[in-house]
PDB file of C-alpha atoms and ligand atoms in Angstrom:
ATOM      1  CA  UNK A   1     -29.638   5.162 -27.071  1.00  0.00           C
ATOM      2  CA  UNK A   2     -27.139   5.431 -24.096  1.00  0.00           C
ATOM      3  CA  UNK A   3     -25.062   2.908 -22.621  1.00  0.00           C
ATOM      4  CA  UNK A   4     -25.133   2.653 -18.677  1.00  0.00           C
ATOM      5  CA  UNK A   5     -21.368   1.648 -17.339  1.00  0.00           C
ATOM      6  CA  UNK A   6     -22.581   0.403 -13.653  1.00  0.00           C
ATOM      7  CA  UNK A   7     -20.908  -1.037 -10.754  1.00  0.00           C
ATOM      8  CA  UNK A   8     -22.373  -3.350  -8.076  1.00  0.00           C
ATOM      9  CA  UNK A   9     -24.863  -2.986  -5.406  1.00  0.00           C
ATOM     10  CA  UNK A  10     -23.209  -1.265  -2.415  1.00  0.00           C
ATOM     11  CA  UNK A  11     -20.737   0.160  -4.523  1.00  0.00           C
ATOM     12  CA  UNK A  12     -17.129   0.169  -3.650  1.00  0.00           C
ATOM     13  CA  UNK A  13     -14.629   2.590  -4.728  1.00  0.00           C
ATOM     14  CA  UNK A  14     -13.944   0.205  -8.069  1.00  0.00           C
ATOM     15  CA  UNK A  15     -17.228   0.111  -8.827  1.00  0.00           C
ATOM     16  CA  UNK A  16     -17.757   4.084  -8.651  1.00  0.00           C
ATOM     17  CA  UNK A  17     -14.286   5.048 -10.308  1.00  0.00           C
ATOM     18  CA  UNK A  18     -14.589   1.845 -12.507  1.00  0.00           C
ATOM     19  CA  UNK A  19     -17.996   3.226 -14.145  1.00  0.00           C
ATOM     20  CA  UNK A  20     -16.650   6.521 -14.664  1.00  0.00           C
ATOM     21  CA  UNK A  21     -13.563   5.157 -16.219  1.00  0.00           C
ATOM     22  CA  UNK A  22     -15.287   2.762 -18.719  1.00  0.00           C
ATOM     23  CA  UNK A  23     -18.152   5.535 -19.359  1.00  0.00           C
ATOM     24  CA  UNK A  24     -14.691   7.542 -20.550  1.00  0.00           C
ATOM     25  CA  UNK A  25     -13.746   4.918 -22.525  1.00  0.00           C
ATOM     26  CA  UNK A  26     -16.839   4.103 -24.110  1.00  0.00           C
ATOM     27  CA  UNK A  27     -17.189   7.643 -25.190  1.00  0.00           C
ATOM     28  CA  UNK A  28     -14.203   7.641 -26.690  1.00  0.00           C
ATOM     29  CA  UNK A  29     -15.008   4.507 -28.660  1.00  0.00           C
ATOM     30  CA  UNK A  30     -18.127   5.900 -30.031  1.00  0.00           C
ATOM     31  CA  UNK A  31     -20.801   4.918 -27.601  1.00  0.00           C
ATOM     32  CA  UNK A  32     -23.093   7.406 -25.853  1.00  0.00           C
ATOM     33  CA  UNK A  33     -22.374   6.403 -22.262  1.00  0.00           C
ATOM     34  CA  UNK A  34     -23.049   7.283 -18.587  1.00  0.00           C
ATOM     35  CA  UNK A  35     -21.930   6.314 -15.647  1.00  0.00           C
ATOM     36  CA  UNK A  36     -24.336   5.018 -12.975  1.00  0.00           C
ATOM     37  CA  UNK A  37     -24.015   3.586  -9.730  1.00  0.00           C
ATOM     38  CA  UNK A  38     -26.710   1.373  -7.787  1.00  0.00           C
ATOM     39  CA  UNK A  39     -26.199   2.773  -4.316  1.00  0.00           C
ATOM     40  CA  UNK A  40     -24.662   5.417  -2.208  1.00  0.00           C
ATOM     41  CA  UNK A  41     -21.235   6.943  -2.370  1.00  0.00           C
ATOM     42  CA  UNK A  42     -19.099   5.549   0.603  1.00  0.00           C
ATOM     43  CA  UNK A  43     -16.549   7.851   2.638  1.00  0.00           C
ATOM     44  CA  UNK A  44     -13.555   6.343   0.501  1.00  0.00           C
ATOM     45  CA  UNK A  45     -15.042   6.608  -2.727  1.00  0.00           C
ATOM     46  CA  UNK A  46     -16.411  10.419  -1.800  1.00  0.00           C
ATOM     47  CA  UNK A  47     -12.750  11.052  -0.993  1.00  0.00           C
ATOM     48  CA  UNK A  48     -11.170  10.112  -4.305  1.00  0.00           C
ATOM     49  CA  UNK A  49     -14.177  11.706  -6.042  1.00  0.00           C
ATOM     50  CA  UNK A  50     -13.319  14.975  -4.359  1.00  0.00           C
ATOM     51  CA  UNK A  51      -9.361  14.618  -4.678  1.00  0.00           C
ATOM     52  CA  UNK A  52      -9.689  14.405  -8.432  1.00  0.00           C
ATOM     53  CA  UNK A  53     -12.829  16.750  -9.093  1.00  0.00           C
ATOM     54  CA  UNK A  54     -14.687  14.012 -10.365  1.00  0.00           C
ATOM     55  CA  UNK A  55     -18.348  13.835 -10.762  1.00  0.00           C
ATOM     56  CA  UNK A  56     -20.323  10.956  -8.891  1.00  0.00           C
ATOM     57  CA  UNK A  57     -21.869   8.376 -11.352  1.00  0.00           C
ATOM     58  CA  UNK A  58     -25.629   9.038 -11.299  1.00  0.00           C
ATOM     59  CA  UNK A  59     -28.012   7.040  -9.517  1.00  0.00           C
ATOM     60  CA  UNK A  60     -30.051   4.305 -11.401  1.00  0.00           C
ATOM     61  CA  UNK A  61     -31.303   1.064 -10.311  1.00  0.00           C
ATOM     62  CA  UNK A  62     -33.329  -0.056 -12.838  1.00  0.00           C
ATOM     63  CA  UNK A  63     -31.879  -0.893 -16.321  1.00  0.00           C
ATOM     64  CA  UNK A  64     -34.911  -3.413 -18.121  1.00  0.00           C
ATOM     65  CA  UNK A  65     -34.667  -2.336 -21.630  1.00  0.00           C
ATOM     66  CA  UNK A  66     -31.337  -0.531 -21.337  1.00  0.00           C
ATOM     67  CA  UNK A  67     -27.862  -1.162 -22.629  1.00  0.00           C
ATOM     68  CA  UNK A  68     -25.555  -2.052 -19.541  1.00  0.00           C
ATOM     69  CA  UNK A  69     -21.807  -2.516 -19.222  1.00  0.00           C
ATOM     70  CA  UNK A  70     -21.386  -4.486 -16.118  1.00  0.00           C
ATOM     71  CA  UNK A  71     -18.195  -3.186 -13.834  1.00  0.00           C
ATOM     72  CA  UNK A  72     -16.472  -5.164 -11.033  1.00  0.00           C
ATOM     73  CA  UNK A  73     -19.217  -8.276 -10.825  1.00  0.00           C
ATOM     74  CA  UNK A  74     -20.985 -10.401 -12.651  1.00  0.00           C
ATOM     75  CA  UNK A  75     -23.824 -11.974 -10.974  1.00  0.00           C
ATOM     76  CA  UNK A  76     -27.521 -11.446 -10.358  1.00  0.00           C
ATOM     77  CA  UNK A  77     -27.348 -10.936  -6.600  1.00  0.00           C
ATOM     78  CA  UNK A  78     -25.771  -7.950  -6.872  1.00  0.00           C
ATOM     79  CA  UNK A  79     -27.322  -6.824  -9.755  1.00  0.00           C
ATOM     80  CA  UNK A  80     -30.004  -4.666 -10.457  1.00  0.00           C
ATOM     81  CA  UNK A  81     -33.436  -6.663 -10.058  1.00  0.00           C
ATOM     82  CA  UNK A  82     -34.347  -6.274 -13.519  1.00  0.00           C
ATOM     83  CA  UNK A  83     -30.977  -7.133 -15.028  1.00  0.00           C
ATOM     84  CA  UNK A  84     -32.546 -10.381 -16.880  1.00  0.00           C
ATOM     85  CA  UNK A  85     -34.918  -7.378 -19.051  1.00  0.00           C
ATOM     86  CA  UNK A  86     -31.622  -5.202 -19.909  1.00  0.00           C
ATOM     87  CA  UNK A  87     -29.216  -5.953 -22.577  1.00  0.00           C
ATOM     88  CA  UNK A  88     -25.602  -6.531 -21.190  1.00  0.00           C
ATOM     89  CA  UNK A  89     -23.123  -5.554 -23.911  1.00  0.00           C
ATOM     90  CA  UNK A  90     -19.866  -6.070 -21.630  1.00  0.00           C
ATOM     91  CA  UNK A  91     -17.908  -6.891 -18.371  1.00  0.00           C
ATOM     92  CA  UNK A  92     -15.157  -5.753 -16.601  1.00  0.00           C
ATOM     93  CA  UNK A  93     -14.399  -7.592 -13.572  1.00  0.00           C
ATOM     94  CA  UNK A  94     -12.139  -9.792 -11.403  1.00  0.00           C
ATOM     95  CA  UNK A  95     -14.362 -11.918  -9.844  1.00  0.00           C
ATOM     96  CA  UNK A  96     -15.616 -15.687 -10.184  1.00  0.00           C
ATOM     97  CA  UNK A  97     -18.364 -16.515 -13.055  1.00  0.00           C
ATOM     98  CA  UNK A  98     -21.452 -15.905 -11.313  1.00  0.00           C
ATOM     99  CA  UNK A  99     -24.126 -17.399 -13.474  1.00  0.00           C
ATOM    100  CA  UNK A 100     -25.268 -14.609 -15.852  1.00  0.00           C
ATOM    101  CA  UNK A 101     -27.119 -15.601 -18.862  1.00  0.00           C
ATOM    102  CA  UNK A 102     -27.269 -13.068 -21.864  1.00  0.00           C
ATOM    103  CA  UNK A 103     -29.389 -12.533 -24.743  1.00  0.00           C
ATOM    104  CA  UNK A 104     -26.464 -11.862 -27.185  1.00  0.00           C
ATOM    105  CA  UNK A 105     -22.810 -11.700 -27.847  1.00  0.00           C
ATOM    106  CA  UNK A 106     -21.138  -9.690 -25.481  1.00  0.00           C
ATOM    107  CA  UNK A 107     -17.385  -7.886 -24.558  1.00  0.00           C
ATOM    108  CA  UNK A 108     -16.135  -9.703 -21.501  1.00  0.00           C
ATOM    109  CA  UNK A 109     -12.752  -8.792 -19.822  1.00  0.00           C
ATOM    110  CA  UNK A 110     -12.794 -10.852 -16.585  1.00  0.00           C
ATOM    111  CA  UNK A 111      -8.864 -11.307 -15.411  1.00  0.00           C
ATOM    112  CA  UNK A 112      -7.625 -12.667 -12.257  1.00  0.00           C
ATOM    113  CA  UNK A 113      -6.513  -9.751 -10.929  1.00  0.00           C
ATOM    114  CA  UNK A 114      -6.661  -7.708  -8.042  1.00  0.00           C
ATOM    115  CA  UNK A 115      -9.073  -4.763  -9.274  1.00  0.00           C
ATOM    116  CA  UNK A 116     -11.522  -4.163 -11.972  1.00  0.00           C
ATOM    117  CA  UNK A 117      -9.763  -0.953 -12.913  1.00  0.00           C
ATOM    118  CA  UNK A 118      -6.628  -2.607 -13.743  1.00  0.00           C
ATOM    119  CA  UNK A 119      -8.326  -4.632 -16.213  1.00  0.00           C
ATOM    120  CA  UNK A 120     -10.198  -1.171 -17.309  1.00  0.00           C
ATOM    121  CA  UNK A 121      -6.311   0.360 -17.644  1.00  0.00           C
ATOM    122  CA  UNK A 122      -5.658  -2.668 -19.999  1.00  0.00           C
ATOM    123  CA  UNK A 123      -8.583  -1.831 -21.934  1.00  0.00           C
ATOM    124  CA  UNK A 124      -7.665   1.574 -22.490  1.00  0.00           C
ATOM    125  CA  UNK A 125      -4.020   0.598 -23.545  1.00  0.00           C
ATOM    126  CA  UNK A 126      -6.100  -2.093 -26.189  1.00  0.00           C
ATOM    127  CA  UNK A 127      -7.884   0.666 -27.403  1.00  0.00           C
ATOM    128  CA  UNK A 128      -5.160   2.931 -27.639  1.00  0.00           C
ATOM    129  CA  UNK A 129      -7.271   5.719 -25.853  1.00  0.00           C
ATOM    130  CA  UNK A 130      -5.415   8.246 -23.649  1.00  0.00           C
ATOM    131  CA  UNK A 131      -6.488   8.355 -19.822  1.00  0.00           C
ATOM    132  CA  UNK A 132      -6.992  11.540 -18.765  1.00  0.00           C
ATOM    133  CA  UNK A 133      -5.049  12.748 -15.385  1.00  0.00           C
ATOM    134  CA  UNK A 134      -7.741  12.704 -12.884  1.00  0.00           C
ATOM    135  CA  UNK A 135      -9.360   9.753 -14.201  1.00  0.00           C
ATOM    136  CA  UNK A 136      -5.735   7.726 -14.016  1.00  0.00           C
ATOM    137  CA  UNK A 137      -5.514   9.104 -10.699  1.00  0.00           C
ATOM    138  CA  UNK A 138      -8.771   7.883  -9.335  1.00  0.00           C
ATOM    139  CA  UNK A 139      -8.450   4.307 -11.266  1.00  0.00           C
ATOM    140  CA  UNK A 140      -4.762   4.623  -9.374  1.00  0.00           C
ATOM    141  CA  UNK A 141      -6.756   5.252  -6.108  1.00  0.00           C
ATOM    142  CA  UNK A 142      -9.285   1.864  -6.904  1.00  0.00           C
ATOM    143  CA  UNK A 143      -6.376  -0.343  -7.177  1.00  0.00           C
ATOM    144  CA  UNK A 144      -4.848   0.755  -3.951  1.00  0.00           C
ATOM    145  CA  UNK A 145      -8.199   0.168  -2.056  1.00  0.00           C
ATOM    146  CA  UNK A 146      -9.260  -3.240  -3.680  1.00  0.00           C
ATOM    147  CA  UNK A 147      -5.643  -4.550  -3.070  1.00  0.00           C
ATOM    148  CA  UNK A 148      -5.242  -3.094   0.270  1.00  0.00           C
ATOM    149  CA  UNK A 149      -2.207  -0.951  -1.092  1.00  0.00           C
ATOM    150  CA  UNK A 150      -0.813  -4.141  -2.601  1.00  0.00           C
ATOM    151  CA  UNK A 151      -1.306  -6.101   0.573  1.00  0.00           C
ATOM    152  CA  UNK A 152      -3.870  -8.512   0.149  1.00  0.00           C
ATOM    153  CA  UNK A 153      -3.120 -11.849  -1.321  1.00  0.00           C
ATOM    154  CA  UNK A 154      -5.686 -10.760  -4.465  1.00  0.00           C
ATOM    155  CA  UNK A 155      -2.900  -8.133  -5.706  1.00  0.00           C
ATOM    156  CA  UNK A 156      -0.888  -9.285  -8.804  1.00  0.00           C
ATOM    157  CA  UNK A 157       2.276  -8.308 -10.254  1.00  0.00           C
ATOM    158  CA  UNK A 158      -0.324  -6.992 -13.252  1.00  0.00           C
ATOM    159  CA  UNK A 159      -2.186  -4.686 -10.622  1.00  0.00           C
ATOM    160  CA  UNK A 160       1.465  -3.205  -8.907  1.00  0.00           C
ATOM    161  CA  UNK A 161       2.522  -2.645 -12.705  1.00  0.00           C
ATOM    162  CA  UNK A 162      -0.394  -0.872 -14.040  1.00  0.00           C
ATOM    163  CA  UNK A 163      -0.932   1.044 -11.050  1.00  0.00           C
ATOM    164  CA  UNK A 164       2.579   2.955 -11.043  1.00  0.00           C
ATOM    165  CA  UNK A 165       1.875   3.482 -14.678  1.00  0.00           C
ATOM    166  CA  UNK A 166      -1.287   5.157 -13.572  1.00  0.00           C
ATOM    167  CA  UNK A 167       0.319   7.132 -10.822  1.00  0.00           C
ATOM    168  CA  UNK A 168       2.684   8.272 -13.627  1.00  0.00           C
ATOM    169  CA  UNK A 169      -0.025   9.558 -16.114  1.00  0.00           C
ATOM    170  CA  UNK A 170      -1.829  11.581 -12.887  1.00  0.00           C
ATOM    171  CA  UNK A 171       1.779  12.591 -12.043  1.00  0.00           C
ATOM    172  CA  UNK A 172       1.657  11.155  -8.606  1.00  0.00           C
ATOM    173  CA  UNK A 173       4.829  10.260  -6.811  1.00  0.00           C
ATOM    174  CA  UNK A 174       3.845   9.282  -3.527  1.00  0.00           C
ATOM    175  CA  UNK A 175       0.766   7.061  -4.197  1.00  0.00           C
ATOM    176  CA  UNK A 176       1.543   4.689  -1.377  1.00  0.00           C
ATOM    177  CA  UNK A 177       0.835   7.372   0.938  1.00  0.00           C
ATOM    178  CA  UNK A 178      -2.170   8.526  -1.240  1.00  0.00           C
ATOM    179  CA  UNK A 179      -3.338   4.922  -0.204  1.00  0.00           C
ATOM    180  CA  UNK A 180      -2.713   5.101   3.442  1.00  0.00           C
ATOM    181  CA  UNK A 181      -4.457   8.422   3.549  1.00  0.00           C
ATOM    182  CA  UNK A 182      -7.519   6.619   1.544  1.00  0.00           C
ATOM    183  CA  UNK A 183      -7.737   3.784   4.459  1.00  0.00           C
ATOM    184  CA  UNK A 184      -7.301   6.493   7.096  1.00  0.00           C
ATOM    185  CA  UNK A 185     -10.442   8.019   5.599  1.00  0.00           C
ATOM    186  CA  UNK A 186     -11.892   4.672   5.386  1.00  0.00           C
ATOM    187  CA  UNK A 187     -10.936   4.080   9.317  1.00  0.00           C
ATOM    188  CA  UNK A 188     -13.382   6.957  10.451  1.00  0.00           C
ATOM    189  CA  UNK A 189     -15.826   5.313  12.008  1.00  0.00           C
ATOM    190  CA  UNK A 190     -17.225   6.892  15.308  1.00  0.00           C
ATOM    191  CA  UNK A 191     -20.384   8.315  15.059  1.00  0.00           C
ATOM    192  CA  UNK A 192     -21.759   6.515  12.265  1.00  0.00           C
ATOM    193  CA  UNK A 193     -24.781   4.373  12.972  1.00  0.00           C
ATOM    194  CA  UNK A 194     -24.221   1.006  13.747  1.00  0.00           C
ATOM    195  CA  UNK A 195     -26.114  -0.494  10.586  1.00  0.00           C
ATOM    196  CA  UNK A 196     -24.257   1.672   8.220  1.00  0.00           C
ATOM    197  CA  UNK A 197     -20.726   0.260   9.302  1.00  0.00           C
ATOM    198  CA  UNK A 198     -22.428  -3.157   8.934  1.00  0.00           C
ATOM    199  CA  UNK A 199     -23.178  -2.389   5.576  1.00  0.00           C
ATOM    200  CA  UNK A 200     -20.970  -0.182   4.245  1.00  0.00           C
ATOM    201  CA  UNK A 201     -19.187  -2.788   2.507  1.00  0.00           C
ATOM    202  CA  UNK A 202     -21.428  -5.834   2.654  1.00  0.00           C
ATOM    203  CA  UNK A 203     -21.961  -8.733   0.380  1.00  0.00           C
ATOM    204  CA  UNK A 204     -24.832 -11.280   0.093  1.00  0.00           C
ATOM    205  CA  UNK A 205     -23.576 -15.117  -1.027  1.00  0.00           C
ATOM    206  CA  UNK A 206     -26.067 -18.049  -1.847  1.00  0.00           C
ATOM    207  CA  UNK A 207     -23.991 -20.661  -0.008  1.00  0.00           C
ATOM    208  CA  UNK A 208     -24.914 -23.683  -1.949  1.00  0.00           C
ATOM    209  CA  UNK A 209     -28.659 -22.881  -0.885  1.00  0.00           C
ATOM    210  CA  UNK A 210     -27.667 -21.070   2.193  1.00  0.00           C
ATOM    211  CA  UNK A 211     -27.914 -17.362   2.788  1.00  0.00           C
ATOM    212  CA  UNK A 212     -24.765 -15.831   4.166  1.00  0.00           C
ATOM    213  CA  UNK A 213     -23.993 -12.318   4.406  1.00  0.00           C
ATOM    214  CA  UNK A 214     -20.001 -10.812   4.890  1.00  0.00           C
ATOM    215  CA  UNK A 215     -19.515  -6.900   5.988  1.00  0.00           C
ATOM    216  CA  UNK A 216     -15.915  -5.634   5.771  1.00  0.00           C
ATOM    217  CA  UNK A 217     -14.264  -2.679   7.584  1.00  0.00           C
ATOM    218  CA  UNK A 218     -10.842  -2.169   6.662  1.00  0.00           C
ATOM    219  CA  UNK A 219      -9.016   0.249   9.076  1.00  0.00           C
ATOM    220  CA  UNK A 220      -5.575   0.834  10.050  1.00  0.00           C
ATOM    221  CA  UNK A 221      -5.578   0.491  13.715  1.00  0.00           C
ATOM    222  CA  UNK A 222      -8.345  -2.287  15.057  1.00  0.00           C
ATOM    223  CA  UNK A 223      -8.292  -0.596  18.453  1.00  0.00           C
ATOM    224  CA  UNK A 224     -11.078   1.960  17.361  1.00  0.00           C
ATOM    225  CA  UNK A 225     -13.793  -0.718  17.771  1.00  0.00           C
ATOM    226  CA  UNK A 226     -12.831  -1.475  21.032  1.00  0.00           C
ATOM    227  CA  UNK A 227     -15.748   0.190  22.594  1.00  0.00           C
ATOM    228  CA  UNK A 228     -18.302  -0.681  19.154  1.00  0.00           C
ATOM    229  CA  UNK A 229     -17.770  -4.659  19.257  1.00  0.00           C
ATOM    230  CA  UNK A 230     -20.570  -5.244  21.334  1.00  0.00           C
ATOM    231  CA  UNK A 231     -22.783  -3.311  19.176  1.00  0.00           C
ATOM    232  CA  UNK A 232     -21.603  -4.030  16.261  1.00  0.00           C
ATOM    233  CA  UNK A 233     -22.127  -7.981  17.291  1.00  0.00           C
ATOM    234  CA  UNK A 234     -25.730  -7.134  18.273  1.00  0.00           C
ATOM    235  CA  UNK A 235     -26.494  -5.295  14.741  1.00  0.00           C
ATOM    236  CA  UNK A 236     -25.093  -8.466  12.603  1.00  0.00           C
ATOM    237  CA  UNK A 237     -27.567 -10.365  15.016  1.00  0.00           C
ATOM    238  CA  UNK A 238     -30.409  -8.432  14.021  1.00  0.00           C
ATOM    239  CA  UNK A 239     -29.818  -8.455  10.897  1.00  0.00           C
ATOM    240  CA  UNK A 240     -29.238 -11.863  10.392  1.00  0.00           C
ATOM    241  CA  UNK A 241     -32.965 -12.351  12.048  1.00  0.00           C
ATOM    242  CA  UNK A 242     -34.438  -9.230   9.738  1.00  0.00           C
ATOM    243  CA  UNK A 243     -33.058 -10.693   6.324  1.00  0.00           C
ATOM    244  CA  UNK A 244     -33.258 -14.111   7.093  1.00  0.00           C
ATOM    245  CA  UNK A 245     -29.595 -15.062   6.878  1.00  0.00           C
ATOM    246  CA  UNK A 246     -28.319 -18.131   7.873  1.00  0.00           C
ATOM    247  CA  UNK A 247     -24.749 -16.929   9.064  1.00  0.00           C
ATOM    248  CA  UNK A 248     -23.627 -13.193   9.009  1.00  0.00           C
ATOM    249  CA  UNK A 249     -19.778 -12.132   9.288  1.00  0.00           C
ATOM    250  CA  UNK A 250     -18.377  -8.692   9.921  1.00  0.00           C
ATOM    251  CA  UNK A 251     -14.534  -8.490   9.186  1.00  0.00           C
ATOM    252  CA  UNK A 252     -12.697  -5.926  11.142  1.00  0.00           C
ATOM    253  CA  UNK A 253      -9.705  -5.608   8.842  1.00  0.00           C
ATOM    254  CA  UNK A 254      -6.403  -4.337  10.682  1.00  0.00           C
ATOM    255  CA  UNK A 255      -4.374  -3.497   7.585  1.00  0.00           C
ATOM    256  CA  UNK A 256      -1.337  -2.846   9.313  1.00  0.00           C
ATOM    257  CA  UNK A 257      -1.542  -5.518  11.623  1.00  0.00           C
ATOM    258  CA  UNK A 258      -2.403  -7.735   8.631  1.00  0.00           C
ATOM    259  CA  UNK A 259      -5.188  -9.875   9.830  1.00  0.00           C
ATOM    260  CA  UNK A 260      -9.358  -9.894  10.742  1.00  0.00           C
ATOM    261  CA  UNK A 261     -11.214  -9.660  13.746  1.00  0.00           C
ATOM    262  CA  UNK A 262     -14.316 -11.482  12.562  1.00  0.00           C
ATOM    263  CA  UNK A 263     -17.856 -11.114  14.481  1.00  0.00           C
ATOM    264  CA  UNK A 264     -20.365 -13.919  14.119  1.00  0.00           C
ATOM    265  CA  UNK A 265     -24.040 -14.049  14.268  1.00  0.00           C
ATOM    266  CA  UNK A 266     -25.038 -17.767  12.857  1.00  0.00           C
ATOM    267  CA  UNK A 267     -27.356 -20.538  13.032  1.00  0.00           C
ATOM    268  CA  UNK A 268     -24.485 -22.985  12.138  1.00  0.00           C
ATOM    269  CA  UNK A 269     -21.861 -22.520  14.844  1.00  0.00           C
ATOM    270  CA  UNK A 270     -20.034 -25.454  13.894  1.00  0.00           C
ATOM    271  CA  UNK A 271     -19.935 -24.967  10.482  1.00  0.00           C
ATOM    272  CA  UNK A 272     -18.455 -21.333  11.096  1.00  0.00           C
ATOM    273  CA  UNK A 273     -16.003 -23.096  13.249  1.00  0.00           C
ATOM    274  CA  UNK A 274     -15.283 -26.151  11.086  1.00  0.00           C
ATOM    275  CA  UNK A 275     -14.378 -23.884   7.912  1.00  0.00           C
ATOM    276  CA  UNK A 276     -11.443 -22.442   9.828  1.00  0.00           C
ATOM    277  CA  UNK A 277     -10.555 -24.760  12.383  1.00  0.00           C
ATOM    278  CA  UNK A 278     -11.262 -22.219  14.675  1.00  0.00           C
ATOM    279  CA  UNK A 279     -13.120 -21.559  18.306  1.00  0.00           C
ATOM    280  CA  UNK A 280     -15.689 -18.871  18.265  1.00  0.00           C
ATOM    281  CA  UNK A 281     -15.751 -16.683  21.494  1.00  0.00           C
ATOM    282  CA  UNK A 282     -17.867 -14.151  22.766  1.00  0.00           C
ATOM    283  CA  UNK A 283     -19.107 -14.008  19.060  1.00  0.00           C
ATOM    284  CA  UNK A 284     -15.500 -13.531  17.506  1.00  0.00           C
ATOM    285  CA  UNK A 285     -12.381 -14.944  16.418  1.00  0.00           C
ATOM    286  CA  UNK A 286      -9.308 -13.618  15.083  1.00  0.00           C
ATOM    287  CA  UNK A 287      -7.722 -14.923  11.844  1.00  0.00           C
ATOM    288  CA  UNK A 288      -4.569 -14.083  11.255  1.00  0.00           C
ATOM    289  CA  UNK A 289      -2.800 -12.917   7.784  1.00  0.00           C
ATOM    290  CA  UNK A 290      -6.917 -12.242   6.678  1.00  0.00           C
ATOM    291  CA  UNK A 291      -7.278  -9.295   4.381  1.00  0.00           C
ATOM    292  CA  UNK A 292      -9.450 -10.755   1.595  1.00  0.00           C
ATOM    293  CA  UNK A 293     -13.286 -11.640   1.875  1.00  0.00           C
ATOM    294  CA  UNK A 294     -12.776 -13.242  -1.592  1.00  0.00           C
ATOM    295  CA  UNK A 295      -9.698 -15.147  -1.346  1.00  0.00           C
ATOM    296  CA  UNK A 296      -9.531 -15.774   2.585  1.00  0.00           C
ATOM    297  CA  UNK A 297     -13.125 -15.984   3.820  1.00  0.00           C
ATOM    298  CA  UNK A 298     -15.589 -17.027   1.124  1.00  0.00           C
ATOM    299  CA  UNK A 299     -13.782 -20.004  -0.217  1.00  0.00           C
ATOM    300  CA  UNK A 300     -13.444 -21.842   3.268  1.00  0.00           C
ATOM    301  CA  UNK A 301     -17.075 -20.735   4.256  1.00  0.00           C
ATOM    302  CA  UNK A 302     -18.678 -21.498   0.857  1.00  0.00           C
ATOM    303  CA  UNK A 303     -17.654 -25.209   0.771  1.00  0.00           C
ATOM    304  CA  UNK A 304     -18.760 -26.006   4.244  1.00  0.00           C
ATOM    305  CA  UNK A 305     -22.343 -24.971   3.509  1.00  0.00           C
ATOM    306  CA  UNK A 306     -23.283 -28.658   1.227  1.00  0.00           C
TER     307      UNK A 306
HETATM  308 MG1   MG B   1     -16.109  -4.180  -5.770  1.00  0.00          MG
HETATM  309 MG1   MG B   2     -12.788  -5.194  -7.425  1.00  0.00          MG
HETATM  310 MG1   MG B   3     -12.789  -4.190  -1.335  1.00  0.00          MG
END
């Protein structure tokens, strides 16, 4: 029986490349493996796949009765609907424990680092499996993406070290240049429907019983949103109503200015303002230094919903 390696819903580059790298590793370990994804490939991931001549993981969002290796998540919210009926054989991740229950023992590789591909590189080293050049290049890009070219507070020394090792394997010198190129691709937002932008990198959370959605767009220059902000605000407000969220935030992150303009649609304005001690004006506020949803947004908002 084939083992599927698959990242989270609304896959990012860490999920897409992680699934590919993990499938390759599993094959080398003697397990027939297929890289899979639960959603559409975003422009940044497509850029990486094209650059390193890699095939996209197959689309598969149902896993009842199948063996699955989770990459880049470990919770039910971001999982396939029928994950409870699947056999989870392993997890490679860098997020907090998300409450999964398994029917058998499993391989768990979870570390407090900036990217799942950092963890997967450590697995290759542990099993003494060589990484092909193109997969190494793609893994390097996934690390540059998740750590915002090492600027994110989620980035650790381990990520920086491993990213350089992967660049060496791939024969790439100017890896930071490739990182910037990648973020320029990510910054192309013109002509894209608002809802697609809002949901390009979107996560839904259950914050102590309250449904909260947080999207993030990371760009090299925030001014590209100047004529779009009102439409984006209108769209997160509709999304909130349509999907029954209490709060939807959209982080417009400027990776050069190192901060986020946060657009707000909420039934709990006081809670949002209290979380960062800010004043929300025209449905938005600026959060200086904020690059990471995981470290600088969720841990502030979640305890406020009690
Ligand atoms: Mg991810
Ligand atoms: Mg990740
Ligand atoms: Mg990210």
